[in-house]
Amino acid sequence: MEDYINELKEFLKIPSISTLPEYKNEIEHCAKFVAENLEKIGMSRVEIFKTEGHPVVYSEWLGAPGKPTVLVYGHYDVQPVDPVELWNSPPFEPVIKEGKIFARGATDDKGQLFVHLKSVEAFFKTEGSLPLNIKFLIEGEEEIASESLRVFLKNNTDLLKCDAVLVSDTSLYAAGVPTLTYGLRGLSYFEVEMEGPNRDLHSGSFGGSVANPINILSDVISKLHDKNGRITIPGFYDDVLKLSKKERENFKVLKFSEKEYAKDLGVSELSGEKGFTTLERIWARPTLDCNGIIGGFTGIGAKTIIPSKVTAKISMRLVPSQNSVKIAKQFARYVKKLAPKSVKIKVTELHSGQPGITPIENPANVAAAKAMEKAFGKKTIFVREGGSIPIVTDFSKRLKSPVVLMGLGLDSENLHSPNEHFDLKHFQLGIISSAYFIKEYSEKS
Ligand code: BES
Ligand code: MN
Ligand code: MN
């Protein structure tokens, strides 16, 4: 474990931020680190594939003919670090405190991904081989919606052929509780720009004569929900699968405490779509949120202007069987309709990803549930997830293989937020789970 943790630290030191162009070299450096580690642990083929965007690392060991093949997927890219002043230690100088490792990417996804490299390493060290065939596919664009990997997957379906895909990039339901995820939400992400007057204007001389784009945009955003917390885009709910009674009951069994949840988040009341519990709202209902607004005067003190322009970033989380292409069209049409003629509006799609569900009963999930149960010493539970991993539905579609979402993080580990960390206990239990999974799944007929 000590060696594994030291190597993880080296991995976490690389600032592989995918969304900021100035980190391109670091991204390449990080792909190299992953490739070198795969070579070091004893994989027989390791290759870095260039793409239009960030490199894809592919590796295989196919020394168990006649046995199943597992494709491990993960991402080596990380989110930006801002607001950096809120970090208790620098984001790319990993430190361990109370059994947790703190750094950007610790839980999302470097720590979780590294688990599988280390379980394979342990097999090679102790038994000299694996009981099944293994492929690794590790990308650098997950946090920007996996555009290049989608192309790579389309052009390399034979290379990536497998019986199951194994992903650790989701969360445990709670610390120490073995958890498999069977549903992910999709995503549709937009920038909406509104332009009023052709320059910033003195709000005294001009106030009252022209539309203020920030006022207008705020009004449009507020119209996207009704008083019951439902999204008002026409047709938005048409394809939403209703929650079955069975699923609603399964969620209830999890004994989710809304009170503790609210307390942890520092809010006195939770909020969302009327008629649904918090877990239902997060896991099985679509949502719409404004992620940020850029516009007007935001410096210290006052400056009396009517701004010329404003931009909002707005995202929707989608659920089966909504289609992100259809939703994107509906959204663009509706916000354009809501905007008055007094502003020019531009709607640009940034990212998208389809929602997906994997059947709980497939043999890979059964093997994974057993493996986690053995490692954690508790029964594995099945949950859905509010976040998105855009490439997962492409795996199902192109490779026709079930995807096992063996999450090892915690929602409380500050992914995408300052002071991201990963519990090293879960790092270790993850390695053991991964090893048990390899064993269990190799015995499937
Ligand atoms: N690992 C997350 C997905 C996730 C989020 C799992 C929360 C468990 C809890 C993934 O890296 C992620 O952040 N996905 C993005 C996708 C987007 C940027 C295209 C997301 O969900 O916002
Ligand atoms: Mn992730
Ligand atoms: Mn992420």
CSV table of C-alpha atoms and ligand atoms in Angstrom, one decimal:
chain,number,residue,atom,x,y,z
A,1,MET,CA,0.0,0.0,0.0
A,2,GLU,CA,2.8,2.4,0.8
A,3,ASP,CA,4.3,2.1,-2.7
A,4,TYR,CA,0.9,2.3,-4.3
A,5,ILE,CA,0.1,5.5,-2.4
A,6,ASN,CA,3.4,7.1,-3.3
A,7,GLU,CA,2.8,6.4,-6.9
A,8,LEU,CA,-0.7,7.8,-6.6
A,9,LYS,CA,0.9,11.0,-5.2
A,10,GLU,CA,3.1,11.3,-8.3
A,11,PHE,CA,0.0,10.9,-10.5
A,12,LEU,CA,-1.8,13.6,-8.6
A,13,LYS,CA,1.1,16.1,-8.9
A,14,ILE,CA,0.4,16.4,-12.6
A,15,PRO,CA,-2.0,19.3,-13.3
A,16,SER,CA,-3.9,17.6,-16.1
A,17,ILE,CA,-6.7,20.1,-16.5
A,18,SER,CA,-8.5,19.3,-19.7
A,19,THR,CA,-10.6,22.4,-20.2
A,20,LEU,CA,-7.8,25.0,-20.1
A,21,PRO,CA,-5.6,25.1,-23.3
A,22,GLU,CA,-2.5,26.3,-21.3
A,23,TYR,CA,-2.3,22.9,-19.6
A,24,LYS,CA,-1.9,20.9,-22.9
A,25,ASN,CA,1.7,19.9,-22.1
A,26,GLU,CA,0.6,18.7,-18.6
A,27,ILE,CA,-2.1,16.6,-20.2
A,28,GLU,CA,0.4,14.9,-22.5
A,29,HIS,CA,2.8,14.4,-19.5
A,30,CYS,CA,-0.1,12.8,-17.6
A,31,ALA,CA,-0.9,10.4,-20.5
A,32,LYS,CA,2.7,9.4,-20.5
A,33,PHE,CA,2.7,8.8,-16.8
A,34,VAL,CA,-0.3,6.5,-17.1
A,35,ALA,CA,1.3,4.6,-20.0
A,36,GLU,CA,4.6,4.2,-18.1
A,37,ASN,CA,2.7,2.8,-15.1
A,38,LEU,CA,0.8,0.4,-17.3
A,39,GLU,CA,4.2,-0.8,-18.7
A,40,LYS,CA,5.7,-1.1,-15.2
A,41,ILE,CA,2.9,-3.2,-13.8
A,42,GLY,CA,3.4,-5.8,-16.6
A,43,MET,CA,0.8,-5.1,-19.3
A,44,SER,CA,1.9,-6.5,-22.6
A,45,ARG,CA,0.9,-3.7,-25.0
A,46,VAL,CA,0.7,-0.1,-24.1
A,47,GLU,CA,0.0,2.7,-26.6
A,48,ILE,CA,-0.7,6.4,-26.5
A,49,PHE,CA,-3.1,7.3,-29.3
A,50,LYS,CA,-3.1,10.9,-30.5
A,51,THR,CA,-6.5,12.4,-31.2
A,52,GLU,CA,-7.9,15.7,-32.4
A,53,GLY,CA,-8.0,16.6,-28.7
A,54,HIS,CA,-6.2,15.0,-25.8
A,55,PRO,CA,-4.4,11.6,-26.0
A,56,VAL,CA,-6.1,8.3,-25.3
A,57,VAL,CA,-4.0,5.6,-23.5
A,58,TYR,CA,-4.8,2.1,-24.5
A,59,SER,CA,-3.3,-1.1,-23.0
A,60,GLU,CA,-4.0,-4.8,-23.1
A,61,TRP,CA,-2.9,-8.1,-21.7
A,62,LEU,CA,-4.6,-11.0,-23.5
A,63,GLY,CA,-2.9,-14.0,-22.0
A,64,ALA,CA,-6.0,-15.9,-21.0
A,65,PRO,CA,-7.5,-17.2,-24.2
A,66,GLY,CA,-11.0,-18.6,-23.9
A,67,LYS,CA,-11.6,-16.4,-20.8
A,68,PRO,CA,-13.7,-13.2,-20.7
A,69,THR,CA,-12.2,-9.8,-21.5
A,70,VAL,CA,-12.7,-6.8,-19.2
A,71,LEU,CA,-12.2,-3.3,-20.4
A,72,VAL,CA,-11.3,-0.9,-17.6
A,73,TYR,CA,-12.2,2.8,-18.4
A,74,GLY,CA,-11.2,5.9,-16.5
A,75,HIS,CA,-10.1,9.5,-17.0
A,76,TYR,CA,-6.8,11.1,-16.2
A,77,ASP,CA,-8.0,14.6,-16.8
A,78,VAL,CA,-9.2,16.8,-13.9
A,79,GLN,CA,-11.3,19.9,-13.3
A,80,PRO,CA,-9.8,23.4,-12.9
A,81,VAL,CA,-8.9,24.3,-9.3
A,82,ASP,CA,-10.5,27.7,-8.8
A,83,PRO,CA,-11.3,29.2,-6.4
A,84,VAL,CA,-7.8,28.3,-5.5
A,85,GLU,CA,-7.7,30.5,-2.3
A,86,LEU,CA,-10.2,28.1,-0.7
A,87,TRP,CA,-7.8,25.1,-0.8
A,88,ASN,CA,-6.2,24.3,2.5
A,89,SER,CA,-3.1,22.9,0.7
A,90,PRO,CA,-2.0,23.5,-2.9
A,91,PRO,CA,-4.2,21.3,-5.3
A,92,PHE,CA,-1.3,19.6,-7.0
A,93,GLU,CA,0.8,19.0,-3.9
A,94,PRO,CA,-1.0,15.9,-2.5
A,95,VAL,CA,-1.1,15.6,1.3
A,96,ILE,CA,-2.5,12.9,3.5
A,97,LYS,CA,-4.6,13.9,6.5
A,98,GLU,CA,-6.7,11.5,8.7
A,99,GLY,CA,-6.4,8.7,6.1
A,100,LYS,CA,-7.5,10.9,3.2
A,101,ILE,CA,-5.4,12.1,0.3
A,102,PHE,CA,-6.1,15.7,-0.7
A,103,ALA,CA,-5.4,16.9,-4.3
A,104,ARG,CA,-7.3,17.8,-7.4
A,105,GLY,CA,-8.3,14.5,-9.1
A,106,ALA,CA,-7.9,12.5,-5.9
A,107,THR,CA,-11.4,11.0,-6.1
A,108,ASP,CA,-12.3,12.2,-9.7
A,109,ASP,CA,-10.8,10.2,-11.2
A,110,LYS,CA,-7.1,9.5,-10.6
A,111,GLY,CA,-7.5,7.7,-7.3
A,112,GLN,CA,-10.4,5.6,-8.4
A,113,LEU,CA,-8.8,4.7,-11.7
A,114,PHE,CA,-5.5,3.8,-10.1
A,115,VAL,CA,-7.2,1.1,-8.1
A,116,HIS,CA,-7.5,-1.1,-11.1
A,117,LEU,CA,-3.9,-0.7,-12.2
A,118,LYS,CA,-2.8,-1.7,-8.7
A,119,SER,CA,-5.1,-4.7,-8.5
A,120,VAL,CA,-3.7,-6.0,-11.9
A,121,GLU,CA,-0.2,-5.3,-10.6
A,122,ALA,CA,-0.9,-7.4,-7.5
A,123,PHE,CA,-2.0,-10.3,-9.7
A,124,PHE,CA,1.1,-10.1,-11.8
A,125,LYS,CA,3.3,-9.9,-8.7
A,126,THR,CA,1.6,-12.8,-6.8
A,127,GLU,CA,0.5,-15.1,-9.5
A,128,GLY,CA,2.4,-14.0,-12.6
A,129,SER,CA,-0.7,-13.8,-14.7
A,130,LEU,CA,-4.4,-12.8,-14.7
A,131,PRO,CA,-7.3,-15.3,-14.8
A,132,LEU,CA,-8.9,-13.2,-17.6
A,133,ASN,CA,-8.0,-10.8,-20.4
A,134,ILE,CA,-7.8,-7.1,-19.6
A,135,LYS,CA,-7.8,-3.9,-21.6
A,136,PHE,CA,-7.4,-0.4,-20.3
A,137,LEU,CA,-8.8,2.7,-21.9
A,138,ILE,CA,-7.9,5.8,-20.1
A,139,GLU,CA,-8.8,9.2,-21.6
A,140,GLY,CA,-8.1,12.9,-21.0
A,141,GLU,CA,-11.4,14.5,-22.0
A,142,GLU,CA,-14.0,13.1,-19.7
A,143,GLU,CA,-14.5,16.5,-18.0
A,144,ILE,CA,-15.1,18.1,-21.4
A,145,ALA,CA,-17.6,15.4,-22.6
A,146,SER,CA,-15.2,12.8,-24.3
A,147,GLU,CA,-15.5,14.1,-27.9
A,148,SER,CA,-12.3,12.5,-29.1
A,149,LEU,CA,-12.9,9.3,-27.3
A,150,ARG,CA,-16.2,9.0,-29.0
A,151,VAL,CA,-14.4,9.1,-32.4
A,152,PHE,CA,-11.7,6.7,-31.2
A,153,LEU,CA,-14.4,4.3,-30.0
A,154,LYS,CA,-16.2,4.5,-33.3
A,155,ASN,CA,-13.0,3.8,-35.2
A,156,ASN,CA,-11.6,1.1,-32.9
A,157,THR,CA,-14.5,-1.1,-31.9
A,158,ASP,CA,-12.6,-4.3,-32.7
A,159,LEU,CA,-9.6,-3.3,-30.6
A,160,LEU,CA,-11.9,-2.4,-27.7
A,161,LYS,CA,-14.1,-5.5,-28.0
A,162,CYS,CA,-14.8,-6.9,-24.5
A,163,ASP,CA,-17.4,-8.8,-22.4
A,164,ALA,CA,-17.8,-6.1,-19.8
A,165,VAL,CA,-16.6,-2.6,-19.1
A,166,LEU,CA,-15.5,-1.7,-15.6
A,167,VAL,CA,-15.6,1.9,-14.4
A,168,SER,CA,-14.7,3.4,-11.1
A,169,ASP,CA,-15.8,7.0,-11.4
A,170,THR,CA,-18.9,7.3,-9.2
A,171,SER,CA,-19.7,7.3,-5.5
A,172,LEU,CA,-20.4,4.9,-2.7
A,173,TYR,CA,-23.8,5.4,-1.1
A,174,ALA,CA,-22.0,6.1,2.2
A,175,ALA,CA,-18.5,5.4,3.6
A,176,GLY,CA,-17.8,1.7,3.9
A,177,VAL,CA,-21.0,0.7,2.0
A,178,PRO,CA,-20.3,-1.4,-1.1
A,179,THR,CA,-22.2,0.2,-3.9
A,180,LEU,CA,-22.9,-0.4,-7.6
A,181,THR,CA,-24.5,2.3,-9.8
A,182,TYR,CA,-27.0,1.2,-12.5
A,183,GLY,CA,-28.1,4.6,-13.8
A,184,LEU,CA,-26.4,7.9,-14.8
A,185,ARG,CA,-28.0,11.1,-15.8
A,186,GLY,CA,-27.3,12.7,-19.2
A,187,LEU,CA,-26.3,16.3,-19.8
A,188,SER,CA,-27.1,19.1,-22.1
A,189,TYR,CA,-25.0,22.2,-21.6
A,190,PHE,CA,-25.5,25.6,-23.1
A,191,GLU,CA,-24.2,29.2,-23.2
A,192,VAL,CA,-26.9,31.8,-23.7
A,193,GLU,CA,-25.7,35.2,-24.7
A,194,MET,CA,-27.9,38.3,-24.9
A,195,GLU,CA,-26.8,41.6,-26.3
A,196,GLY,CA,-28.7,44.9,-25.8
A,197,PRO,CA,-27.2,48.3,-26.7
A,198,ASN,CA,-24.0,48.2,-28.7
A,199,ARG,CA,-21.9,49.5,-25.8
A,200,ASP,CA,-22.2,49.9,-22.0
A,201,LEU,CA,-24.3,52.9,-21.2
A,202,HIS,CA,-24.6,55.4,-18.3
A,203,SER,CA,-27.6,54.0,-16.4
A,204,GLY,CA,-28.7,57.6,-15.6
A,205,SER,CA,-28.6,59.0,-19.0
A,206,PHE,CA,-30.0,55.9,-20.7
A,207,GLY,CA,-31.8,54.0,-17.9
A,208,GLY,CA,-35.5,53.6,-18.9
A,209,SER,CA,-34.9,53.8,-22.7
A,210,VAL,CA,-33.3,50.5,-23.6
A,211,ALA,CA,-33.6,46.9,-22.4
A,212,ASN,CA,-31.0,45.8,-19.9
A,213,PRO,CA,-29.8,42.3,-21.1
A,214,ILE,CA,-29.0,41.2,-17.5
A,215,ASN,CA,-32.6,42.0,-16.4
A,216,ILE,CA,-34.0,40.2,-19.5
A,217,LEU,CA,-31.8,37.1,-19.1
A,218,SER,CA,-32.7,36.8,-15.4
A,219,ASP,CA,-36.3,37.0,-16.4
A,220,VAL,CA,-35.9,34.3,-19.0
A,221,ILE,CA,-34.0,32.1,-16.6
A,222,SER,CA,-36.7,32.5,-14.0
A,223,LYS,CA,-39.3,31.4,-16.5
A,224,LEU,CA,-37.6,28.1,-17.1
A,225,HIS,CA,-39.3,26.6,-14.0
A,226,ASP,CA,-42.8,26.9,-12.8
A,227,LYS,CA,-43.9,27.3,-9.1
A,228,ASN,CA,-43.9,23.5,-8.7
A,229,GLY,CA,-40.2,23.3,-9.7
A,230,ARG,CA,-41.1,21.8,-13.1
A,231,ILE,CA,-39.2,22.8,-16.2
A,232,THR,CA,-41.4,24.7,-18.6
A,233,ILE,CA,-39.7,23.9,-21.9
A,234,PRO,CA,-42.5,22.5,-24.1
A,235,GLY,CA,-42.1,18.7,-24.6
A,236,PHE,CA,-39.3,18.5,-22.0
A,237,TYR,CA,-40.9,15.6,-20.1
A,238,ASP,CA,-42.3,13.7,-23.0
A,239,ASP,CA,-39.7,10.9,-23.0
A,240,VAL,CA,-39.0,10.8,-19.2
A,241,LEU,CA,-39.5,7.2,-18.0
A,242,LYS,CA,-41.8,7.1,-15.0
A,243,LEU,CA,-40.3,5.7,-11.8
A,244,SER,CA,-41.7,2.3,-11.2
A,245,LYS,CA,-43.2,1.5,-7.8
A,246,LYS,CA,-40.5,-1.0,-7.3
A,247,GLU,CA,-37.7,1.5,-7.8
A,248,ARG,CA,-39.4,4.1,-5.6
A,249,GLU,CA,-39.5,1.4,-2.9
A,250,ASN,CA,-35.9,0.5,-3.4
A,251,PHE,CA,-34.9,4.1,-3.0
A,252,LYS,CA,-37.0,4.4,0.2
A,253,VAL,CA,-35.2,1.4,1.7
A,254,LEU,CA,-31.9,3.4,1.6
A,255,LYS,CA,-33.1,5.5,4.5
A,256,PHE,CA,-31.9,8.7,3.2
A,257,SER,CA,-32.0,11.5,5.7
A,258,GLU,CA,-33.1,14.8,4.1
A,259,LYS,CA,-32.5,16.5,7.4
A,260,GLU,CA,-28.9,15.5,7.7
A,261,TYR,CA,-28.4,16.2,4.0
A,262,ALA,CA,-29.7,19.8,4.4
A,263,LYS,CA,-27.6,20.3,7.5
A,264,ASP,CA,-24.4,19.2,5.8
A,265,LEU,CA,-25.1,21.6,2.9
A,266,GLY,CA,-25.9,24.5,5.2
A,267,VAL,CA,-29.4,25.1,3.9
A,268,SER,CA,-32.5,25.4,6.1
A,269,GLU,CA,-34.8,23.8,3.5
A,270,LEU,CA,-34.3,21.5,0.5
A,271,SER,CA,-35.9,22.5,-2.8
A,272,GLY,CA,-36.8,20.8,-6.1
A,273,GLU,CA,-39.6,19.3,-8.1
A,274,LYS,CA,-42.8,18.9,-6.2
A,275,GLY,CA,-44.0,15.3,-5.6
A,276,PHE,CA,-40.6,13.7,-5.5
A,277,THR,CA,-38.2,12.8,-2.7
A,278,THR,CA,-34.6,14.1,-2.8
A,279,LEU,CA,-33.2,10.8,-4.0
A,280,GLU,CA,-35.8,10.7,-6.8
A,281,ARG,CA,-35.0,14.3,-7.8
A,282,ILE,CA,-31.3,13.6,-8.0
A,283,TRP,CA,-31.3,10.2,-9.5
A,284,ALA,CA,-34.4,9.8,-11.7
A,285,ARG,CA,-35.8,13.3,-12.6
A,286,PRO,CA,-34.4,15.8,-15.0
A,287,THR,CA,-33.2,19.2,-13.8
A,288,LEU,CA,-32.1,22.5,-15.1
A,289,ASP,CA,-29.6,24.9,-13.5
A,290,CYS,CA,-27.9,28.1,-14.3
A,291,ASN,CA,-24.2,27.4,-13.6
A,292,GLY,CA,-22.9,30.9,-13.9
A,293,ILE,CA,-23.5,34.4,-15.3
A,294,ILE,CA,-20.9,36.7,-16.8
A,295,GLY,CA,-21.9,40.3,-17.4
A,296,GLY,CA,-22.0,43.9,-16.4
A,297,PHE,CA,-19.8,45.5,-13.7
A,298,THR,CA,-18.6,43.0,-11.1
A,299,GLY,CA,-15.6,44.8,-9.7
A,300,ILE,CA,-15.3,46.3,-6.2
A,301,GLY,CA,-17.6,49.2,-5.5
A,302,ALA,CA,-20.3,50.7,-7.8
A,303,LYS,CA,-20.3,51.6,-11.4
A,304,THR,CA,-23.6,52.8,-12.8
A,305,ILE,CA,-24.1,51.2,-16.2
A,306,ILE,CA,-26.5,49.4,-18.4
A,307,PRO,CA,-24.4,46.5,-19.7
A,308,SER,CA,-24.2,45.8,-23.4
A,309,LYS,CA,-23.9,42.0,-23.0
A,310,VAL,CA,-24.5,39.1,-20.7
A,311,THR,CA,-23.8,35.4,-20.9
A,312,ALA,CA,-25.3,32.6,-18.8
A,313,LYS,CA,-24.1,29.0,-18.6
A,314,ILE,CA,-27.1,26.7,-18.3
A,315,SER,CA,-27.1,22.9,-18.0
A,316,MET,CA,-29.8,20.3,-17.9
A,317,ARG,CA,-29.4,16.8,-16.4
A,318,LEU,CA,-31.4,14.3,-18.3
A,319,VAL,CA,-32.8,10.9,-17.5
A,320,PRO,CA,-33.8,7.9,-19.6
A,321,SER,CA,-35.3,8.0,-22.2
A,322,GLN,CA,-34.7,11.7,-22.9
A,323,ASN,CA,-32.4,12.4,-25.9
A,324,SER,CA,-29.9,15.1,-25.5
A,325,VAL,CA,-30.1,16.1,-29.2
A,326,LYS,CA,-33.9,16.5,-29.0
A,327,ILE,CA,-33.7,18.4,-25.7
A,328,ALA,CA,-31.0,20.7,-27.1
A,329,LYS,CA,-33.4,21.7,-29.9
A,330,GLN,CA,-36.3,22.2,-27.6
A,331,PHE,CA,-34.2,24.4,-25.2
A,332,ALA,CA,-32.8,26.6,-27.9
A,333,ARG,CA,-36.2,27.1,-29.5
A,334,TYR,CA,-37.8,28.0,-26.2
A,335,VAL,CA,-35.3,30.5,-24.8
A,336,LYS,CA,-35.2,32.3,-28.2
A,337,LYS,CA,-39.0,32.5,-28.0
A,338,LEU,CA,-38.9,33.9,-24.4
A,339,ALA,CA,-36.4,36.6,-25.3
A,340,PRO,CA,-38.0,39.9,-26.4
A,341,LYS,CA,-36.9,41.8,-29.6
A,342,SER,CA,-35.1,44.4,-27.5
A,343,VAL,CA,-32.1,42.0,-27.2
A,344,LYS,CA,-30.1,39.8,-29.7
A,345,ILE,CA,-29.8,36.3,-28.4
A,346,LYS,CA,-27.2,33.6,-29.2
A,347,VAL,CA,-27.6,30.0,-28.0
A,348,THR,CA,-24.6,27.8,-28.2
A,349,GLU,CA,-24.4,24.1,-27.1
A,350,LEU,CA,-21.2,23.3,-25.3
A,351,HIS,CA,-21.5,19.6,-24.2
A,352,SER,CA,-23.9,16.8,-24.2
A,353,GLY,CA,-24.2,13.2,-23.0
A,354,GLN,CA,-27.0,10.7,-23.1
A,355,PRO,CA,-28.6,9.3,-19.9
A,356,GLY,CA,-28.3,5.6,-19.4
A,357,ILE,CA,-29.3,2.6,-17.3
A,358,THR,CA,-27.5,-0.7,-17.1
A,359,PRO,CA,-29.5,-3.8,-16.2
A,360,ILE,CA,-28.7,-4.9,-12.6
A,361,GLU,CA,-28.9,-8.6,-13.3
A,362,ASN,CA,-26.2,-8.9,-16.0
A,363,PRO,CA,-23.4,-11.4,-15.0
A,364,ALA,CA,-20.8,-8.6,-14.8
A,365,ASN,CA,-22.8,-6.7,-12.2
A,366,VAL,CA,-23.5,-9.9,-10.3
A,367,ALA,CA,-19.8,-10.7,-10.1
A,368,ALA,CA,-19.0,-7.1,-9.1
A,369,ALA,CA,-21.6,-7.2,-6.3
A,370,LYS,CA,-20.1,-10.4,-5.0
A,371,ALA,CA,-16.6,-8.9,-5.2
A,372,MET,CA,-17.4,-5.8,-3.4
A,373,GLU,CA,-19.3,-7.7,-0.7
A,374,LYS,CA,-16.2,-9.9,-0.1
A,375,ALA,CA,-13.9,-6.9,0.1
A,376,PHE,CA,-16.1,-4.6,2.3
A,377,GLY,CA,-17.7,-7.4,4.3
A,378,LYS,CA,-21.2,-6.0,3.7
A,379,LYS,CA,-24.0,-6.6,1.2
A,380,THR,CA,-23.7,-4.5,-2.0
A,381,ILE,CA,-26.4,-2.0,-2.7
A,382,PHE,CA,-27.5,-0.7,-6.1
A,383,VAL,CA,-28.1,3.0,-6.6
A,384,ARG,CA,-28.5,5.5,-9.4
A,385,GLU,CA,-26.3,8.6,-9.8
A,386,GLY,CA,-27.2,12.3,-10.5
A,387,GLY,CA,-23.9,13.0,-12.4
A,388,SER,CA,-22.9,12.0,-15.9
A,389,ILE,CA,-20.2,10.0,-17.6
A,390,PRO,CA,-20.9,10.9,-21.2
A,391,ILE,CA,-19.0,8.0,-22.8
A,392,VAL,CA,-20.9,5.2,-20.9
A,393,THR,CA,-23.9,5.0,-23.3
A,394,ASP,CA,-21.5,4.9,-26.2
A,395,PHE,CA,-19.9,1.8,-24.7
A,396,SER,CA,-23.2,0.1,-24.5
A,397,LYS,CA,-24.1,1.1,-28.0
A,398,ARG,CA,-20.8,0.4,-29.8
A,399,LEU,CA,-19.3,-2.5,-27.8
A,400,LYS,CA,-22.7,-4.0,-26.8
A,401,SER,CA,-21.2,-4.8,-23.4
A,402,PRO,CA,-22.6,-4.2,-20.0
A,403,VAL,CA,-21.0,-1.4,-18.0
A,404,VAL,CA,-20.2,-2.0,-14.3
A,405,LEU,CA,-20.1,1.2,-12.3
A,406,MET,CA,-18.0,0.3,-9.3
A,407,GLY,CA,-17.8,3.7,-7.7
A,408,LEU,CA,-15.3,4.2,-4.8
A,409,GLY,CA,-15.6,7.9,-4.1
A,410,LEU,CA,-18.0,9.8,-1.9
A,411,ASP,CA,-20.2,12.7,-2.9
A,412,SER,CA,-18.7,14.5,0.2
A,413,GLU,CA,-15.2,14.2,-1.2
A,414,ASN,CA,-15.4,17.6,-2.9
A,415,LEU,CA,-15.1,16.6,-6.5
A,416,HIS,CA,-15.0,19.7,-8.8
A,417,SER,CA,-14.7,21.7,-5.6
A,418,PRO,CA,-11.8,23.0,-3.4
A,419,ASN,CA,-10.1,20.4,-1.1
A,420,GLU,CA,-11.0,17.4,-3.2
A,421,HIS,CA,-9.9,14.2,-1.4
A,422,PHE,CA,-10.1,10.4,-1.5
A,423,ASP,CA,-10.4,8.1,1.4
A,424,LEU,CA,-7.4,5.8,1.4
A,425,LYS,CA,-9.5,3.1,3.1
A,426,HIS,CA,-11.7,3.0,0.0
A,427,PHE,CA,-8.6,3.1,-2.2
A,428,GLN,CA,-7.5,-0.1,-0.5
A,429,LEU,CA,-10.9,-1.8,-0.4
A,430,GLY,CA,-11.3,-0.8,-4.1
A,431,ILE,CA,-8.1,-2.6,-5.0
A,432,ILE,CA,-9.3,-5.7,-3.2
A,433,SER,CA,-12.8,-5.4,-4.8
A,434,SER,CA,-11.1,-5.1,-8.2
A,435,ALA,CA,-9.0,-8.2,-7.6
A,436,TYR,CA,-12.0,-10.2,-6.4
A,437,PHE,CA,-14.0,-9.0,-9.5
A,438,ILE,CA,-11.3,-10.2,-11.8
A,439,LYS,CA,-11.4,-13.6,-10.1
A,440,GLU,CA,-15.2,-13.8,-9.9
A,441,TYR,CA,-15.8,-12.7,-13.5
A,442,SER,CA,-13.1,-15.1,-14.8
A,443,GLU,CA,-15.2,-18.0,-13.6
A,444,LYS,CA,-18.2,-17.0,-15.5
A,445,SER,CA,-19.0,-19.5,-18.2
B,1,BES,N1,-17.0,11.4,-12.1
B,1,BES,C1,-17.9,12.4,-12.5
B,1,BES,C2,-19.4,11.9,-12.6
B,1,BES,C3,-19.9,11.8,-11.2
B,1,BES,C4,-20.4,13.0,-10.6
B,1,BES,C5,-20.0,10.7,-10.5
B,1,BES,C6,-20.8,13.0,-9.3
B,1,BES,C7,-20.4,10.7,-9.2
B,1,BES,C8,-20.9,11.8,-8.6
B,1,BES,C9,-17.5,12.9,-13.9
B,1,BES,O1,-16.1,13.1,-13.9
B,1,BES,C10,-18.1,14.2,-14.2
B,1,BES,O2,-17.8,15.1,-13.5
B,1,BES,N2,-18.9,14.3,-15.2
B,1,BES,C11,-19.3,15.6,-15.7
B,1,BES,C12,-19.5,15.4,-17.2
B,1,BES,C13,-19.5,16.7,-18.0
B,1,BES,C14,-18.5,17.6,-17.6
B,1,BES,C15,-19.5,16.4,-19.4
B,1,BES,C16,-20.6,15.9,-15.0
B,1,BES,O3,-21.4,15.1,-14.5
B,1,BES,O4,-20.8,17.1,-14.8
B,2,MN,MN,-15.0,11.5,-13.1
B,3,MN,MN,-15.7,15.1,-12.9
